[in-house]
XYZ file of C-alpha atoms in Angstrom:
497
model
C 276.666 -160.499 124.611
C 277.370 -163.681 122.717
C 279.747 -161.710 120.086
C 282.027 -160.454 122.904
C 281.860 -164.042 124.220
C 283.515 -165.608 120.922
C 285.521 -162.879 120.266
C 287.172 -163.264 124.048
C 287.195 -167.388 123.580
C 289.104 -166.554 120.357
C 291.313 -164.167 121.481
C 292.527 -166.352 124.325
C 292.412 -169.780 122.222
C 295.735 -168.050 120.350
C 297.553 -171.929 119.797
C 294.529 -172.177 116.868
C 294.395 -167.843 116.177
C 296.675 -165.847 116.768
C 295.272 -162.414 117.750
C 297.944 -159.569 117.532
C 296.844 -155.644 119.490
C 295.697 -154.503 115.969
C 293.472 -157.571 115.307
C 291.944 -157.180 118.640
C 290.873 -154.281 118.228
C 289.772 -154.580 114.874
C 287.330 -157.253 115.998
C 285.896 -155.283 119.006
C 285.188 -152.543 116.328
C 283.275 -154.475 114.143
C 281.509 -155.789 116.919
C 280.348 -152.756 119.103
C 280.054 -151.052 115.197
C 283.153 -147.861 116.428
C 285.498 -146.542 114.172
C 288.937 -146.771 116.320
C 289.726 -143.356 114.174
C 286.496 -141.534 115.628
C 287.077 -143.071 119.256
C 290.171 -141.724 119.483
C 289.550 -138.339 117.931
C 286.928 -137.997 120.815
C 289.213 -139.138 123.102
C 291.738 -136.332 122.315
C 288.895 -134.055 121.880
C 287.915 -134.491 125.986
C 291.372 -135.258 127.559
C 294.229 -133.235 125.930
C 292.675 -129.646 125.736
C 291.896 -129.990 129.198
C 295.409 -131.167 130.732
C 297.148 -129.351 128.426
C 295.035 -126.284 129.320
C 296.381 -127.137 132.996
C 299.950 -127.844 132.252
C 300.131 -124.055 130.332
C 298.653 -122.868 133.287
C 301.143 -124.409 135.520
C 304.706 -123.778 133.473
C 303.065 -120.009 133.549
C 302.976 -119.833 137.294
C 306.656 -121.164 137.796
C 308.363 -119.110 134.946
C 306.514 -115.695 134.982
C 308.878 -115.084 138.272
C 311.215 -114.052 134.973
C 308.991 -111.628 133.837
C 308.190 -110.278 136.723
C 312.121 -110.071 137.757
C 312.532 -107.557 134.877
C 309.540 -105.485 136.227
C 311.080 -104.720 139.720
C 310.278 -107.443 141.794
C 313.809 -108.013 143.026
C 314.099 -104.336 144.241
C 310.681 -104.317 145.124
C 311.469 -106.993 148.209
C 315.228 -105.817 148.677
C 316.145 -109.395 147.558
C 320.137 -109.467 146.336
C 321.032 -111.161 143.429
C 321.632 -114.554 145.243
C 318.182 -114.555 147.863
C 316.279 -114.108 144.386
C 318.623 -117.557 142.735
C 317.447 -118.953 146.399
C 314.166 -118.836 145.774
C 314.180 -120.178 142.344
C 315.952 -123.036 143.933
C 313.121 -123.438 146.767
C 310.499 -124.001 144.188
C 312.398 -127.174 142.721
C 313.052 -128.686 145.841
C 308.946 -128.731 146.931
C 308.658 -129.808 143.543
C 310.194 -132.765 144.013
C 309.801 -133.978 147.548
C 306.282 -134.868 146.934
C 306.108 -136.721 143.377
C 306.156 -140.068 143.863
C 303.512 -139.373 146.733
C 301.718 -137.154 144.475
C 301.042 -140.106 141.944
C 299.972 -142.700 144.737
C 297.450 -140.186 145.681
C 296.305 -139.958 141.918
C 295.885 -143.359 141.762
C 293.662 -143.750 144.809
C 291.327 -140.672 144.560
C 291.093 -140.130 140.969
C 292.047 -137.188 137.975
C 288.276 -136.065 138.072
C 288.822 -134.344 141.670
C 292.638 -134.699 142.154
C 293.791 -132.581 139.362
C 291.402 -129.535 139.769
C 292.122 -129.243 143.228
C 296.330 -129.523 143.084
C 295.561 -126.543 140.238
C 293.313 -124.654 142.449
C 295.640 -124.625 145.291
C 298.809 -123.398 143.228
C 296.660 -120.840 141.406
C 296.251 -119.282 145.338
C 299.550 -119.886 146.222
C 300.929 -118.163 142.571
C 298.308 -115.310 142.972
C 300.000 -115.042 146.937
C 303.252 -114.179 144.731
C 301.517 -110.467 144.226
C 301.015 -109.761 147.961
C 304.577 -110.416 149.412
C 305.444 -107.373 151.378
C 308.478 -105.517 152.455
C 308.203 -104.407 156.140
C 311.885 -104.107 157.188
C 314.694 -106.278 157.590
C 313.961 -109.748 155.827
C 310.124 -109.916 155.483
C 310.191 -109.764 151.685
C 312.470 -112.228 151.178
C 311.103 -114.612 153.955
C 307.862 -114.344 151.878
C 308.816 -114.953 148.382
C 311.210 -118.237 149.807
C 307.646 -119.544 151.258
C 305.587 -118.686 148.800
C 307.947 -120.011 145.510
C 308.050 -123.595 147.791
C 304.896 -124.161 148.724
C 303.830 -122.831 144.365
C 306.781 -125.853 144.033
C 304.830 -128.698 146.271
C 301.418 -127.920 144.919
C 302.362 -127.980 140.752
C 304.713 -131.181 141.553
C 301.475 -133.078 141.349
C 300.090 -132.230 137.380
C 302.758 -133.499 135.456
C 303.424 -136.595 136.403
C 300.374 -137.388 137.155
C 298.946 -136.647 133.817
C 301.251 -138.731 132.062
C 299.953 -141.697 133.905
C 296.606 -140.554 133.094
C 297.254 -140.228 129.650
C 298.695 -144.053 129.539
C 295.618 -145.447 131.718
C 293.697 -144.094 128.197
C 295.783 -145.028 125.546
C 297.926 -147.505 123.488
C 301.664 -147.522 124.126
C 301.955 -146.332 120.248
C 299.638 -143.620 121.172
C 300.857 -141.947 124.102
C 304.157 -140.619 122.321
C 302.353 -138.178 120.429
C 299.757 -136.983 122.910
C 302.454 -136.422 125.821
C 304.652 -134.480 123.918
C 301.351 -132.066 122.541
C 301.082 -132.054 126.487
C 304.653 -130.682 127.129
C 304.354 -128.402 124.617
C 301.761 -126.318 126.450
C 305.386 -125.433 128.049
C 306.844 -123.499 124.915
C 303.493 -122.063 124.642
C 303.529 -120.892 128.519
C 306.574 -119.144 127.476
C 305.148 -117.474 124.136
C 302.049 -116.344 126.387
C 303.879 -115.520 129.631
C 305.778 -113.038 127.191
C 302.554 -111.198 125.794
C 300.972 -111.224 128.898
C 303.791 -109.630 130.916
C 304.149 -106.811 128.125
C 300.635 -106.017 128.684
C 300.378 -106.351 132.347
C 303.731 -104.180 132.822
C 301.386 -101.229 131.897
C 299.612 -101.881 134.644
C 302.105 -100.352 137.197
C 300.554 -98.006 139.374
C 297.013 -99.479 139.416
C 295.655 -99.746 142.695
C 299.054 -98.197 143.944
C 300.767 -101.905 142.788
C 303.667 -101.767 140.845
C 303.489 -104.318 137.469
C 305.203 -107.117 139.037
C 302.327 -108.198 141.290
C 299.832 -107.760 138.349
C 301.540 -110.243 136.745
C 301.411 -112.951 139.427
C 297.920 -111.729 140.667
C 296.103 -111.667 137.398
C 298.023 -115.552 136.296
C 297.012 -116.466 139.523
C 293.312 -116.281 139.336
C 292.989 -117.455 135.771
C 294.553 -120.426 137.060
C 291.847 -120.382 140.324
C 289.324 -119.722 137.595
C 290.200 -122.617 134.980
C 291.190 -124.599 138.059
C 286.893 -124.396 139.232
C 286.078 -125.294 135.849
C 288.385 -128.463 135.584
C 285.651 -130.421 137.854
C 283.918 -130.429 134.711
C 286.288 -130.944 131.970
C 288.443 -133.144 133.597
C 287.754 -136.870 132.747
C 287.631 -139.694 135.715
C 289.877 -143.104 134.344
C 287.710 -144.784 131.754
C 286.126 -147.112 134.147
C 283.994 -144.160 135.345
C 284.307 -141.348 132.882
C 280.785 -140.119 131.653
C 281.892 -139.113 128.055
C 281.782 -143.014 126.908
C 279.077 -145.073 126.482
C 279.160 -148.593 127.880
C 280.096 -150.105 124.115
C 282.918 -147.276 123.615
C 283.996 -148.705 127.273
C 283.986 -151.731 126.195
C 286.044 -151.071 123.210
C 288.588 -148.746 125.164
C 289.020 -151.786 127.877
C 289.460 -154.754 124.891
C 291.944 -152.518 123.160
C 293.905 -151.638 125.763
C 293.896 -155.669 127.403
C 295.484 -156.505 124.214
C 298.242 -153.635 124.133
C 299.252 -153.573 128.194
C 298.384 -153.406 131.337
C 296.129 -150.795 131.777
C 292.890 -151.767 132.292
C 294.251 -154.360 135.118
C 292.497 -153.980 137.980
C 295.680 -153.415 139.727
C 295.633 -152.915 143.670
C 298.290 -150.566 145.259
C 301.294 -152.735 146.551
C 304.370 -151.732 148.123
C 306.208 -154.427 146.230
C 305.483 -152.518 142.891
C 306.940 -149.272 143.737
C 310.531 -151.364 145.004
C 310.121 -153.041 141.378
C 310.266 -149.474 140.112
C 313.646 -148.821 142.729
C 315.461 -151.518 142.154
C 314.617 -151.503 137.569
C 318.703 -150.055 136.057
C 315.964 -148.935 133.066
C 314.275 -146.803 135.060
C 317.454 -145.010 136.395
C 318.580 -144.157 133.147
C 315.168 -142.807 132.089
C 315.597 -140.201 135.242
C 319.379 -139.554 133.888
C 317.947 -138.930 130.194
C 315.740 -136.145 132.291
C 317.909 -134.705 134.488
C 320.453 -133.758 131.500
C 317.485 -132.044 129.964
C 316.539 -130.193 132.799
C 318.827 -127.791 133.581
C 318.881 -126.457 130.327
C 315.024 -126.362 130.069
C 314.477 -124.157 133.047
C 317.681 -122.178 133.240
C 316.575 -121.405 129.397
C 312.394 -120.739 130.885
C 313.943 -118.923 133.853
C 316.376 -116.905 132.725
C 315.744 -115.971 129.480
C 314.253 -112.891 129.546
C 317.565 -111.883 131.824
C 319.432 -113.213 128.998
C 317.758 -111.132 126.750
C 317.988 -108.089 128.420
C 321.143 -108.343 128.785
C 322.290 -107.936 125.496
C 321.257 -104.255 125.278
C 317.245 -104.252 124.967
C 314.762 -102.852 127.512
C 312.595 -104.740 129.737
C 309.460 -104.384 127.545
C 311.337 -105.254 124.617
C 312.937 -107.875 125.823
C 309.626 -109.381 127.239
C 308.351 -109.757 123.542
C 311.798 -110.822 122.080
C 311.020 -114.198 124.446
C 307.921 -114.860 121.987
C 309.726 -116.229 118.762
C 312.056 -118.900 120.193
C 309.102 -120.140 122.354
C 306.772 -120.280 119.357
C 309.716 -122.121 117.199
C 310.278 -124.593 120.123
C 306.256 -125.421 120.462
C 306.070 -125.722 116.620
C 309.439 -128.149 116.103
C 307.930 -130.070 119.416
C 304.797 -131.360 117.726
C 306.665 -132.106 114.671
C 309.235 -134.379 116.566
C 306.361 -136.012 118.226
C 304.831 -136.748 114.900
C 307.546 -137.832 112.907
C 309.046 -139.999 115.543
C 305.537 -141.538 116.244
C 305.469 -142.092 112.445
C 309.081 -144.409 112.392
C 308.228 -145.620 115.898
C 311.714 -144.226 117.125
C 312.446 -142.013 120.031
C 316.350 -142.211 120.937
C 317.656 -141.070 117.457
C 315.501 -138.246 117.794
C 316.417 -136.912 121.343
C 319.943 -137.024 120.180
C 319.042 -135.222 117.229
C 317.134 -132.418 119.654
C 319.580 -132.582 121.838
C 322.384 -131.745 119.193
C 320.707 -128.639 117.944
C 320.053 -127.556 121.255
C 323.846 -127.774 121.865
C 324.412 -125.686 118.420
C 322.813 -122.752 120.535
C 324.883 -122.477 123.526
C 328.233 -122.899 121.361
C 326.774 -119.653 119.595
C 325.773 -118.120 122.832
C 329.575 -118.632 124.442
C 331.675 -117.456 121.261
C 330.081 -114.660 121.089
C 332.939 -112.771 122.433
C 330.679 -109.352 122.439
C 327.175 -109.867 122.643
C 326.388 -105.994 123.155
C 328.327 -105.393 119.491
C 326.129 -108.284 118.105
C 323.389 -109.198 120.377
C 321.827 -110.964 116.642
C 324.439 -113.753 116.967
C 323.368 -114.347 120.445
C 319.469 -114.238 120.330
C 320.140 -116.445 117.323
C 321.789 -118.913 119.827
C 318.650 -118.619 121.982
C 316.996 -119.820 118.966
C 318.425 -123.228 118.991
C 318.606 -123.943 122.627
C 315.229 -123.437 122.181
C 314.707 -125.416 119.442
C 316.453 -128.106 120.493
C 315.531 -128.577 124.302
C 311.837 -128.473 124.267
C 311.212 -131.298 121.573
C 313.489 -133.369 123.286
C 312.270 -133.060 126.867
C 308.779 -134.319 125.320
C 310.051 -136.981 123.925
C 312.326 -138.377 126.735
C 309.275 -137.638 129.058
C 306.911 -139.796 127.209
C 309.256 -142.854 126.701
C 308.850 -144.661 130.191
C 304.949 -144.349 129.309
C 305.407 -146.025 126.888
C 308.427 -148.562 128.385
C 307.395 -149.499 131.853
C 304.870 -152.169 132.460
C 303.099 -152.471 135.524
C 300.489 -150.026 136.696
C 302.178 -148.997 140.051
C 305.339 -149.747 138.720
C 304.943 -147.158 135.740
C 303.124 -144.593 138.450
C 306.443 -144.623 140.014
C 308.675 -144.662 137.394
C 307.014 -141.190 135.920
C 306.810 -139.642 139.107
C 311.152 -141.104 139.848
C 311.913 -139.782 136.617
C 310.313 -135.758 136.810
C 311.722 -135.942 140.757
C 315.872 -137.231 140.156
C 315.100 -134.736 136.487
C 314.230 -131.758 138.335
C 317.480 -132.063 140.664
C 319.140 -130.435 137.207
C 316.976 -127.705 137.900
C 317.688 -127.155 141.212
C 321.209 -127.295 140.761
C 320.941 -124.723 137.540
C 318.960 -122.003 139.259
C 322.271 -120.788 141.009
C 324.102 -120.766 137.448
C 323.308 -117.675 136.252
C 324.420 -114.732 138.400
C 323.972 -111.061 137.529
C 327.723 -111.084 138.043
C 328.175 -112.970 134.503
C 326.070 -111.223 132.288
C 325.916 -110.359 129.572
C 327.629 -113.780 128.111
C 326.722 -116.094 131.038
C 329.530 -118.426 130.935
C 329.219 -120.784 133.568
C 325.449 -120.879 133.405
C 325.563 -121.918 129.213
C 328.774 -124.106 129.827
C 326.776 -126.301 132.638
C 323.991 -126.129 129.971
C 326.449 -127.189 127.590
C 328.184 -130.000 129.225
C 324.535 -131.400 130.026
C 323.394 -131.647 126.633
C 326.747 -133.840 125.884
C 325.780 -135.870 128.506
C 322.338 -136.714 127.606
C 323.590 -137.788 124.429
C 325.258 -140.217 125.881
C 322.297 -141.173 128.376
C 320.326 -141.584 125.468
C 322.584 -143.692 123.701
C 323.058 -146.090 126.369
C 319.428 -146.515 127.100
C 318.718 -146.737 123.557
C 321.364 -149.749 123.371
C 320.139 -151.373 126.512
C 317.211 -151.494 125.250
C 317.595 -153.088 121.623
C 319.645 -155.312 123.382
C 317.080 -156.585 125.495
C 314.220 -156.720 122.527
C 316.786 -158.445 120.830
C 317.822 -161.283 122.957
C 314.089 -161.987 123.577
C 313.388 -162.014 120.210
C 316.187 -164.653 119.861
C 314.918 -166.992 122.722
C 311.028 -166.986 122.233
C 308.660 -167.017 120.044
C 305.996 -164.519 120.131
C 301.948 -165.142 119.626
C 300.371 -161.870 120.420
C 297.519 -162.876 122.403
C 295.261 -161.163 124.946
C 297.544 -160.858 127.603
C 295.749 -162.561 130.672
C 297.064 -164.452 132.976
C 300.046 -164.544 135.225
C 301.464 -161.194 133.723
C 305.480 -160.004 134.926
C 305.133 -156.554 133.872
C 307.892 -155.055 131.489
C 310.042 -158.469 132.670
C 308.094 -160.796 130.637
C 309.599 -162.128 128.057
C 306.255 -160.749 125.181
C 306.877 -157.067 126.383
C 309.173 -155.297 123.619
C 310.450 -151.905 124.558
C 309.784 -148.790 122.655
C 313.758 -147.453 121.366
């Protein structure tokens, strides 16, 4: 149409107008008559409940092996102490051998059928969980070290792939927010896997099962369930998603052309992913998750242990997990909005991070937690507090920093892969030999939360200094960026701190 015409020879004519993202998309609204407001409230509306529906799903199927721990699984097999840590450790490493691949795939087949079928396959493998048999010698344990690696390949796929997803939809000031909502289905997996577990243990004896397998059977085929239904509520990329009209397309495409590179029609190119390799950035985004990591899933893992441990019963203790989880989903959408709102995300990590380390000083001087098992659930509290609002926001930043399309791909999938290497290394920290204060397992925890501190603050200073020193030698004109684009290199892109 002639209006898009002008508007595009304006936008690129940017020596006589300069157009900034805003203004852009300002004039594409007037245009195709959209309120940017509505769009994006319908965009949230179709995408987030349905990958965050998925992610819940997912952080259920990995950490109700806690819950189910308590409820006799451990004895069930004949596992010892150290085959069930083995196992933990199994899931990690499928998790992360197949990332990186996992998002090439993505990009080549598409959310619509990729994501439903990754969550349909780990909903069979999670609901194989309830079957594993004891017959003699090693059976048991042989099939709960296949089963938790092969849940571990299969869920390695959702979450970095979302997060591309999500920044193939929106702005780079927009994905913030709606990643860490995302994450927080994990706090709420917790809350839920807590209920559900305190239910389903009352299930022992049905069908001649004991609770344990009710727990991964019944989780299991809600996710197969949900999984079937994500054909439809799963979104393709907005070249091809039916819930926009062409003029909402049109809109998305204009608004994102002036904001990044996401509606480049980018082919897949080796080159890209070495980009990725070879960027010091995107290392340190991969350090700022791997000192998160450990505590998040020796915290998801363990917890109920840790909470049992300080005098309660199983049941009990399956409840006590609710609160902290509920805290840490609540204080994880109101990081996400309040650094959105100062456009800062490296103060607040720290921040996160520093109340998170609050908790495990409280959890290792308490000298006696059976005398006062208070002070130490009120430790659990902060860890809580402070790891799951920071883990959001560290996982949302290179969405938001990296430039490129396959570049970025990579970079999400680098940083969840070299991350989760905490976790493999922190599901052998906590041995039944330690309870009930857990020393080595929170001082690990401990010393990691120090050291993303300091991640964080390097990052955050690399990356003022580099906004700085191109603010110095060029001046900008925000224009449509067409042309001969360098990704995150050129000298217009200005990182997200």
């Amino acid at each position: 149409m002639d209006a898009e015409k002008s508007l595009d020879n304006a936008s690129h004519s940017h020596e006589k107008t300069p157009s900034t993202p805003d203004s852009i998309s300002e004039d594409y609204a007037a245009t195709y008559g959209i309120s940017e407001k509505s769009l994006l409230r319908k965009l949230d509306r179709h995408l987030l409940p349905g990958v965050c529906t998925l992610y819940l799903l997912s952080f259920l199927d990995r950490s109700n092996v806690a819950n189910a721990k308590l409820d006799g699984l451990d004895a069930d097999l004949h596992m010892t102490g150290d085959q069930y840590l083995t196992g933990l450790t199994l899931f990690f490493i499928g998790y992360i051998l197949f990332e990186v691949p996992w998002n090439l795939v993505l990009k080549r087949i598409g959310p619509k059928i990729w994501l439903p079928s990754v969550t349909l396959i780990w909903g069979i493998v999670a609901t194989l969980q309830g079957v594993v048999v004891y017959n003699g010698g090693q059976t048991g344990v042989a099939g709960f070290f296949v089963v938790r690696f092969f849940l571990g390949v299969t869920e390695g796929a959702l979450f970095p792939g979302v997060v591309f997803y999500l920044s193939m939809w929106y702005k780079r000031a927009e994905r913030q927010y709606r990643i860490a909502l995302f994450f927080s289905a994990a706090s709420l997996a917790g809350a839920f896997g807590g209920i559900l577990a305190y239910g389903i243990g009352y299930m022992k004896g049905v069908a001649g099962l004991n609770g344990w397998r009710w727990i991964f059977i019944i989780e299991g085929i809600l996710t197969c369930v949900i999984a079937v239904g994500g054909y439809w509520f799963i979104a393709d990329w907005p070249a091809r998603a039916r819930f926009v009209n062409e003029d909402e397309r049109a809109f998305i495409n204009a608004r994102l052309k002036a904001d990044s590179d996401a509606t480049q029609d980018e082919a897949f190119n080796w080159t890209n992913v070495w980009h990725a390799l070879k960027d010091p950035k995107v290392w340190l985004y991969c350090a700022c998750y791997h000192t998160l990591s450990l505590p998040l899933y020796t915290l998801s893992l363990f917890l109920p242990s840790i909470i049992a441990a300080l005098g309660y019963k199983a049941s009990s203790a399956q409840l006590l997990t609710i609160p902290p989880y509920a805290l840490a989903t609540t204080l994880t959408v109101i990081y996400a909005i309040v650094s959105e709102r100062y456009h800062r995300r490296g103060p607040f990590i720290m921040t996160s991070a520093a109340t998170a380390i609050i908790g495990y000083i409280i959890l290792l001087t308490n000298t006696d937690p059976h005398k006062r098992p208070g002070v130490s659930y009120a430790g659990v509290f902060f860890a809580a507090a402070g790891i799951y609002p920071a883990v959001a926001l560290t996982l949302s930043w290179p969405a938001m920093n990296v430039s490129g399309q396959t570049k970025r791909a990579t970079a999400n999938a680098l940083q969840i892969t070299i991350g989760n290497l905490g976790a493999v290394i922190g599901t052998q920290l906590y041995r039944a030999e330690n309870t009930p204060r857990y020393i080595v397992g929170h001082s690990v925890a401990l010393a990691y939360l120090c050291g993303n501190i300091c991640v964080v603050g390097i990052l955050w200073f690399v990356l003022k200094r580099i906004n700085t020193r191109r603010d110095a030698t060029e001046a900008i004109s925000r224009e449509v960026w067409d042309g001969q684009w360098r990704g995150d290199e050129d000298t217009r892109w200005r990182f997200t701190l």
